[in-house]
mmCIF file with all atom_site columns, C-alpha atoms in Angstrom:
data_model
loop_
_atom_site.group_PDB
_atom_site.id
_atom_site.type_symbol
_atom_site.label_atom_id
_atom_site.label_alt_id
_atom_site.label_comp_id
_atom_site.label_asym_id
_atom_site.label_entity_id
_atom_site.label_seq_id
_atom_site.pdbx_PDB_ins_code
_atom_site.Cartn_x
_atom_site.Cartn_y
_atom_site.Cartn_z
_atom_site.occupancy
_atom_site.B_iso_or_equiv
_atom_site.pdbx_formal_charge
_atom_site.auth_seq_id
_atom_site.auth_comp_id
_atom_site.auth_asym_id
_atom_site.auth_atom_id
_atom_site.pdbx_PDB_model_num
ATOM 1   C CA . MET A 1 1   ? -84.816 5.591   140.123 1.00 0.00 ? 1   MET A CA 1
ATOM 2   C CA . GLN A 1 2   ? -81.655 6.795   138.380 1.00 0.00 ? 2   GLN A CA 1
ATOM 3   C CA . ASN A 1 3   ? -81.630 10.262  140.150 1.00 0.00 ? 3   ASN A CA 1
ATOM 4   C CA . LEU A 1 4   ? -81.830 8.471   143.500 1.00 0.00 ? 4   LEU A CA 1
ATOM 5   C CA . SER A 1 5   ? -78.695 6.320   142.447 1.00 0.00 ? 5   SER A CA 1
ATOM 6   C CA . ILE A 1 6   ? -76.886 9.349   141.498 1.00 0.00 ? 6   ILE A CA 1
ATOM 7   C CA . SER A 1 7   ? -77.813 11.143  144.746 1.00 0.00 ? 7   SER A CA 1
ATOM 8   C CA . CYS A 1 8   ? -76.692 8.181   146.950 1.00 0.00 ? 8   CYS A CA 1
ATOM 9   C CA . SER A 1 9   ? -73.347 7.960   145.032 1.00 0.00 ? 9   SER A CA 1
ATOM 10  C CA . LEU A 1 10  ? -72.852 11.681  145.586 1.00 0.00 ? 10  LEU A CA 1
ATOM 11  C CA . VAL A 1 11  ? -73.615 11.468  149.200 1.00 0.00 ? 11  VAL A CA 1
ATOM 12  C CA . CYS A 1 12  ? -70.984 8.429   149.418 1.00 0.00 ? 12  CYS A CA 1
ATOM 13  C CA . LEU A 1 13  ? -68.278 10.742  147.798 1.00 0.00 ? 13  LEU A CA 1
ATOM 14  C CA . ILE A 1 14  ? -69.039 13.527  150.001 1.00 0.00 ? 14  ILE A CA 1
ATOM 15  C CA . ILE A 1 15  ? -68.747 11.338  153.053 1.00 0.00 ? 15  ILE A CA 1
ATOM 16  C CA . LEU A 1 16  ? -65.551 9.750   151.894 1.00 0.00 ? 16  LEU A CA 1
ATOM 17  C CA . GLY A 1 17  ? -64.078 13.298  151.207 1.00 0.00 ? 17  GLY A CA 1
ATOM 18  C CA . SER A 1 18  ? -64.870 14.503  154.713 1.00 0.00 ? 18  SER A CA 1
ATOM 19  C CA . ALA A 1 19  ? -63.604 11.278  156.294 1.00 0.00 ? 19  ALA A CA 1
ATOM 20  C CA . ALA A 1 20  ? -60.379 11.856  154.581 1.00 0.00 ? 20  ALA A CA 1
ATOM 21  C CA . LEU A 1 21  ? -60.094 15.319  156.217 1.00 0.00 ? 21  LEU A CA 1
ATOM 22  C CA . VAL A 1 22  ? -61.395 14.291  159.814 1.00 0.00 ? 22  VAL A CA 1
ATOM 23  C CA . GLY A 1 23  ? -59.164 11.233  159.587 1.00 0.00 ? 23  GLY A CA 1
ATOM 24  C CA . ALA A 1 24  ? -55.975 13.130  158.726 1.00 0.00 ? 24  ALA A CA 1
ATOM 25  C CA . PHE A 1 25  ? -56.941 15.657  161.604 1.00 0.00 ? 25  PHE A CA 1
ATOM 26  C CA . GLY A 1 26  ? -57.483 12.811  163.874 1.00 0.00 ? 26  GLY A CA 1
ATOM 27  C CA . VAL A 1 27  ? -54.266 11.137  163.041 1.00 0.00 ? 27  VAL A CA 1
ATOM 28  C CA . CYS A 1 28  ? -52.006 14.366  163.167 1.00 0.00 ? 28  CYS A CA 1
ATOM 29  C CA . GLN A 1 29  ? -53.530 15.745  166.332 1.00 0.00 ? 29  GLN A CA 1
ATOM 30  C CA . ARG A 1 30  ? -53.955 12.400  168.091 1.00 0.00 ? 30  ARG A CA 1
ATOM 31  C CA . GLN A 1 31  ? -57.702 12.881  168.586 1.00 0.00 ? 31  GLN A CA 1
ATOM 32  C CA . ILE A 1 32  ? -59.352 9.438   169.351 1.00 0.00 ? 32  ILE A CA 1
ATOM 33  C CA . SER A 1 33  ? -62.806 10.733  168.941 1.00 0.00 ? 33  SER A CA 1
ATOM 34  C CA . ALA A 1 34  ? -62.014 12.053  165.333 1.00 0.00 ? 34  ALA A CA 1
ATOM 35  C CA . VAL A 1 35  ? -60.457 8.619   164.368 1.00 0.00 ? 35  VAL A CA 1
ATOM 36  C CA . LEU A 1 36  ? -63.573 6.809   165.746 1.00 0.00 ? 36  LEU A CA 1
ATOM 37  C CA . VAL A 1 37  ? -65.825 9.321   163.757 1.00 0.00 ? 37  VAL A CA 1
ATOM 38  C CA . THR A 1 38  ? -63.818 8.475   160.644 1.00 0.00 ? 38  THR A CA 1
ATOM 39  C CA . GLY A 1 39  ? -64.449 4.867   161.006 1.00 0.00 ? 39  GLY A CA 1
ATOM 40  C CA . VAL A 1 40  ? -68.176 5.534   161.356 1.00 0.00 ? 40  VAL A CA 1
ATOM 41  C CA . MET A 1 41  ? -68.027 7.690   158.239 1.00 0.00 ? 41  MET A CA 1
ATOM 42  C CA . TYR A 1 42  ? -66.472 4.964   156.241 1.00 0.00 ? 42  TYR A CA 1
ATOM 43  C CA . LEU A 1 43  ? -69.264 2.650   157.391 1.00 0.00 ? 43  LEU A CA 1
ATOM 44  C CA . LEU A 1 44  ? -71.886 5.097   156.253 1.00 0.00 ? 44  LEU A CA 1
ATOM 45  C CA . ALA A 1 45  ? -69.979 5.555   152.919 1.00 0.00 ? 45  ALA A CA 1
ATOM 46  C CA . ALA A 1 46  ? -70.329 1.922   152.470 1.00 0.00 ? 46  ALA A CA 1
ATOM 47  C CA . LEU A 1 47  ? -73.930 1.883   153.407 1.00 0.00 ? 47  LEU A CA 1
ATOM 48  C CA . PHE A 1 48  ? -74.905 4.666   150.737 1.00 0.00 ? 48  PHE A CA 1
ATOM 49  C CA . ALA A 1 49  ? -72.639 2.731   148.141 1.00 0.00 ? 49  ALA A CA 1
ATOM 50  C CA . LEU A 1 50  ? -74.612 -0.320  149.001 1.00 0.00 ? 50  LEU A CA 1
ATOM 51  C CA . PHE A 1 51  ? -77.928 1.631   148.286 1.00 0.00 ? 51  PHE A CA 1
ATOM 52  C CA . THR A 1 52  ? -76.420 2.916   145.027 1.00 0.00 ? 52  THR A CA 1
ATOM 53  C CA . LEU A 1 53  ? -75.590 -0.629  143.826 1.00 0.00 ? 53  LEU A CA 1
ATOM 54  C CA . MET A 1 54  ? -78.627 -2.039  145.019 1.00 0.00 ? 54  MET A CA 1
ATOM 55  C CA . ILE A 1 55  ? -80.645 0.366   142.979 1.00 0.00 ? 55  ILE A CA 1
ATOM 56  C CA . ILE A 1 56  ? -78.560 -0.189  139.911 1.00 0.00 ? 56  ILE A CA 1
ATOM 57  C CA . HIS A 1 57  ? -78.974 -3.973  140.420 1.00 0.00 ? 57  HIS A CA 1
ATOM 58  C CA . PHE A 1 58  ? -82.771 -3.976  140.611 1.00 0.00 ? 58  PHE A CA 1
ATOM 59  C CA . LYS A 1 59  ? -82.918 -1.346  137.689 1.00 0.00 ? 59  LYS A CA 1
ATOM 60  C CA . ARG A 1 60  ? -80.953 -3.788  135.436 1.00 0.00 ? 60  ARG A CA 1
ATOM 61  C CA . GLN A 1 61  ? -83.124 -6.707  136.486 1.00 0.00 ? 61  GLN A CA 1
ATOM 62  C CA . GLN A 1 62  ? -86.201 -4.952  135.014 1.00 0.00 ? 62  GLN A CA 1
ATOM 63  C CA . GLY A 1 63  ? -84.652 -4.842  131.719 1.00 0.00 ? 63  GLY A CA 1
ATOM 64  C CA . ARG A 1 64  ? -83.643 -8.483  131.415 1.00 0.00 ? 64  ARG A CA 1
ATOM 65  C CA . PRO A 1 65  ? -83.912 -10.248 128.088 1.00 0.00 ? 65  PRO A CA 1
ATOM 66  C CA . LEU A 1 66  ? -87.115 -12.106 127.205 1.00 0.00 ? 66  LEU A CA 1
ATOM 67  C CA . LEU A 1 67  ? -87.532 -15.865 127.193 1.00 0.00 ? 67  LEU A CA 1
ATOM 68  C CA . ASP A 1 68  ? -88.865 -17.626 123.957 1.00 0.00 ? 68  ASP A CA 1
ATOM 69  C CA . SER A 1 69  ? -92.027 -18.223 125.887 1.00 0.00 ? 69  SER A CA 1
ATOM 70  C CA . ASP A 1 70  ? -92.562 -14.470 126.601 1.00 0.00 ? 70  ASP A CA 1
ATOM 71  C CA . PHE A 1 71  ? -93.398 -13.487 123.066 1.00 0.00 ? 71  PHE A CA 1
ATOM 72  C CA . ASP A 1 72  ? -96.983 -12.305 123.589 1.00 0.00 ? 72  ASP A CA 1
ATOM 73  C CA . GLY A 1 73  ? -96.975 -9.584  120.951 1.00 0.00 ? 73  GLY A CA 1
ATOM 74  C CA . THR A 1 74  ? -95.113 -6.918  122.970 1.00 0.00 ? 74  THR A CA 1
ATOM 75  C CA . ILE A 1 75  ? -91.190 -6.762  123.418 1.00 0.00 ? 75  ILE A CA 1
ATOM 76  C CA . ASP A 1 76  ? -89.890 -3.992  125.721 1.00 0.00 ? 76  ASP A CA 1
ATOM 77  C CA . GLY A 1 77  ? -92.853 -1.826  124.925 1.00 0.00 ? 77  GLY A CA 1
ATOM 78  C CA . VAL A 1 78  ? -92.632 -2.407  121.221 1.00 0.00 ? 78  VAL A CA 1
ATOM 79  C CA . VAL A 1 79  ? -95.879 -3.925  119.910 1.00 0.00 ? 79  VAL A CA 1
ATOM 80  C CA . ALA A 1 80  ? -95.434 -6.599  117.024 1.00 0.00 ? 80  ALA A CA 1
ATOM 81  C CA . ILE A 1 81  ? -97.706 -8.903  115.557 1.00 0.00 ? 81  ILE A CA 1
ATOM 82  C CA . LYS A 1 82  ? -97.506 -12.399 117.126 1.00 0.00 ? 82  LYS A CA 1
ATOM 83  C CA . GLY A 1 83  ? -95.827 -13.938 114.012 1.00 0.00 ? 83  GLY A CA 1
ATOM 84  C CA . THR A 1 84  ? -93.167 -11.151 113.739 1.00 0.00 ? 84  THR A CA 1
ATOM 85  C CA . ALA A 1 85  ? -92.300 -11.014 117.475 1.00 0.00 ? 85  ALA A CA 1
ATOM 86  C CA . ARG A 1 86  ? -89.300 -13.471 116.975 1.00 0.00 ? 86  ARG A CA 1
ATOM 87  C CA . ALA A 1 87  ? -87.910 -11.333 114.130 1.00 0.00 ? 87  ALA A CA 1
ATOM 88  C CA . ALA A 1 88  ? -88.225 -8.209  116.020 1.00 0.00 ? 88  ALA A CA 1
ATOM 89  C CA . SER A 1 89  ? -86.352 -9.550  119.020 1.00 0.00 ? 89  SER A CA 1
ATOM 90  C CA . LYS A 1 90  ? -83.045 -9.645  116.866 1.00 0.00 ? 90  LYS A CA 1
ATOM 91  C CA . PHE A 1 91  ? -83.190 -5.843  116.376 1.00 0.00 ? 91  PHE A CA 1
ATOM 92  C CA . LEU A 1 92  ? -84.060 -5.058  119.972 1.00 0.00 ? 92  LEU A CA 1
ATOM 93  C CA . GLY A 1 93  ? -80.649 -6.518  121.258 1.00 0.00 ? 93  GLY A CA 1
ATOM 94  C CA . ALA A 1 94  ? -79.273 -2.884  121.740 1.00 0.00 ? 94  ALA A CA 1
ATOM 95  C CA . ARG A 1 95  ? -81.902 -2.153  124.529 1.00 0.00 ? 95  ARG A CA 1
ATOM 96  C CA . ILE A 1 96  ? -80.609 -4.941  126.911 1.00 0.00 ? 96  ILE A CA 1
ATOM 97  C CA . PHE A 1 97  ? -78.093 -3.740  129.466 1.00 0.00 ? 97  PHE A CA 1
ATOM 98  C CA . VAL A 1 98  ? -75.155 -5.941  130.408 1.00 0.00 ? 98  VAL A CA 1
ATOM 99  C CA . THR A 1 99  ? -73.257 -5.301  133.577 1.00 0.00 ? 99  THR A CA 1
ATOM 100 C CA . ALA A 1 100 ? -69.412 -5.392  133.294 1.00 0.00 ? 100 ALA A CA 1
ATOM 101 C CA . TRP A 1 101 ? -66.448 -4.647  135.395 1.00 0.00 ? 101 TRP A CA 1
ATOM 102 C CA . SER A 1 102 ? -67.720 -1.370  136.808 1.00 0.00 ? 102 SER A CA 1
ATOM 103 C CA . LEU A 1 103 ? -70.418 -3.018  138.988 1.00 0.00 ? 103 LEU A CA 1
ATOM 104 C CA . GLU A 1 104 ? -67.970 -5.412  140.274 1.00 0.00 ? 104 GLU A CA 1
ATOM 105 C CA . LEU A 1 105 ? -65.547 -2.631  141.070 1.00 0.00 ? 105 LEU A CA 1
ATOM 106 C CA . GLY A 1 106 ? -68.444 -1.037  143.076 1.00 0.00 ? 106 GLY A CA 1
ATOM 107 C CA . TRP A 1 107 ? -69.056 -4.091  145.115 1.00 0.00 ? 107 TRP A CA 1
ATOM 108 C CA . GLY A 1 108 ? -65.304 -4.271  145.768 1.00 0.00 ? 108 GLY A CA 1
ATOM 109 C CA . GLY A 1 109 ? -65.472 -0.722  146.892 1.00 0.00 ? 109 GLY A CA 1
ATOM 110 C CA . VAL A 1 110 ? -68.273 -1.515  149.353 1.00 0.00 ? 110 VAL A CA 1
ATOM 111 C CA . VAL A 1 111 ? -66.240 -4.410  150.986 1.00 0.00 ? 111 VAL A CA 1
ATOM 112 C CA . LEU A 1 112 ? -63.087 -2.212  151.139 1.00 0.00 ? 112 LEU A CA 1
ATOM 113 C CA . CYS A 1 113 ? -65.031 0.657   152.726 1.00 0.00 ? 113 CYS A CA 1
ATOM 114 C CA . VAL A 1 114 ? -66.352 -1.811  155.481 1.00 0.00 ? 114 VAL A CA 1
ATOM 115 C CA . PHE A 1 115 ? -62.869 -3.248  156.029 1.00 0.00 ? 115 PHE A CA 1
ATOM 116 C CA . THR A 1 116 ? -61.370 0.380   156.206 1.00 0.00 ? 116 THR A CA 1
ATOM 117 C CA . SER A 1 117 ? -64.058 1.344   158.761 1.00 0.00 ? 117 SER A CA 1
ATOM 118 C CA . PHE A 1 118 ? -63.133 -1.653  160.780 1.00 0.00 ? 118 PHE A CA 1
ATOM 119 C CA . LEU A 1 119 ? -59.383 -0.681  160.585 1.00 0.00 ? 119 LEU A CA 1
ATOM 120 C CA . TRP A 1 120 ? -60.183 2.853   161.604 1.00 0.00 ? 120 TRP A CA 1
ATOM 121 C CA . ILE A 1 121 ? -62.308 1.700   164.626 1.00 0.00 ? 121 ILE A CA 1
ATOM 122 C CA . LEU A 1 122 ? -59.458 -0.708  165.629 1.00 0.00 ? 122 LEU A CA 1
ATOM 123 C CA . LEU A 1 123 ? -56.959 2.201   165.432 1.00 0.00 ? 123 LEU A CA 1
ATOM 124 C CA . SER A 1 124 ? -59.088 4.239   167.969 1.00 0.00 ? 124 SER A CA 1
ATOM 125 C CA . LYS A 1 125 ? -59.035 1.323   170.266 1.00 0.00 ? 125 LYS A CA 1
ATOM 126 C CA . ILE A 1 126 ? -55.381 1.173   169.952 1.00 0.00 ? 126 ILE A CA 1
ATOM 127 C CA . MET A 1 127 ? -54.795 4.946   170.420 1.00 0.00 ? 127 MET A CA 1
ATOM 128 C CA . ARG A 1 128 ? -56.918 4.748   173.567 1.00 0.00 ? 128 ARG A CA 1
ATOM 129 C CA . PHE A 1 129 ? -54.719 1.975   175.090 1.00 0.00 ? 129 PHE A CA 1
ATOM 130 C CA . ASN A 1 130 ? -51.936 3.815   177.003 1.00 0.00 ? 130 ASN A CA 1
ATOM 131 C CA . PRO A 1 131 ? -49.094 1.252   178.151 1.00 0.00 ? 131 PRO A CA 1
ATOM 132 C CA . LEU A 1 132 ? -47.777 3.545   180.941 1.00 0.00 ? 132 LEU A CA 1
ATOM 133 C CA . SER A 1 133 ? -51.287 3.308   182.710 1.00 0.00 ? 133 SER A CA 1
ATOM 134 C CA . ALA A 1 134 ? -51.431 -0.385  182.278 1.00 0.00 ? 134 ALA A CA 1
ATOM 135 C CA . MET A 1 135 ? -48.126 -0.700  184.201 1.00 0.00 ? 135 MET A CA 1
ATOM 136 C CA . ILE A 1 136 ? -49.414 1.055   187.246 1.00 0.00 ? 136 ILE A CA 1
#
């Protein structure tokens, strides 16, 4: 599961790097198709970032803390006698993952990629419009 998440994030970074090159070429050479492809590449980067974050989200949900009613003798794979399960739970707090600012930053990156994709596609539509041909 973790290797799949890393693979998706590496694909996302490769797409973003190549989108920067194609986008710079499209703007400098005024190539409408390159600008449109850049918009689609940003959308693909957002999709792979979404895959990465969903994998991380569901991996973290599997390791959620136990409730008081869940003490049946096993805690996170550690077998304890029924009476000592509550005492053992105090020592197993280090095995619980807590999401912090990095996951929220990742979701912000997905939203930013989708918004940037929309702007690149809009730029391709603007570049296609020629005011001289509209006057004729």
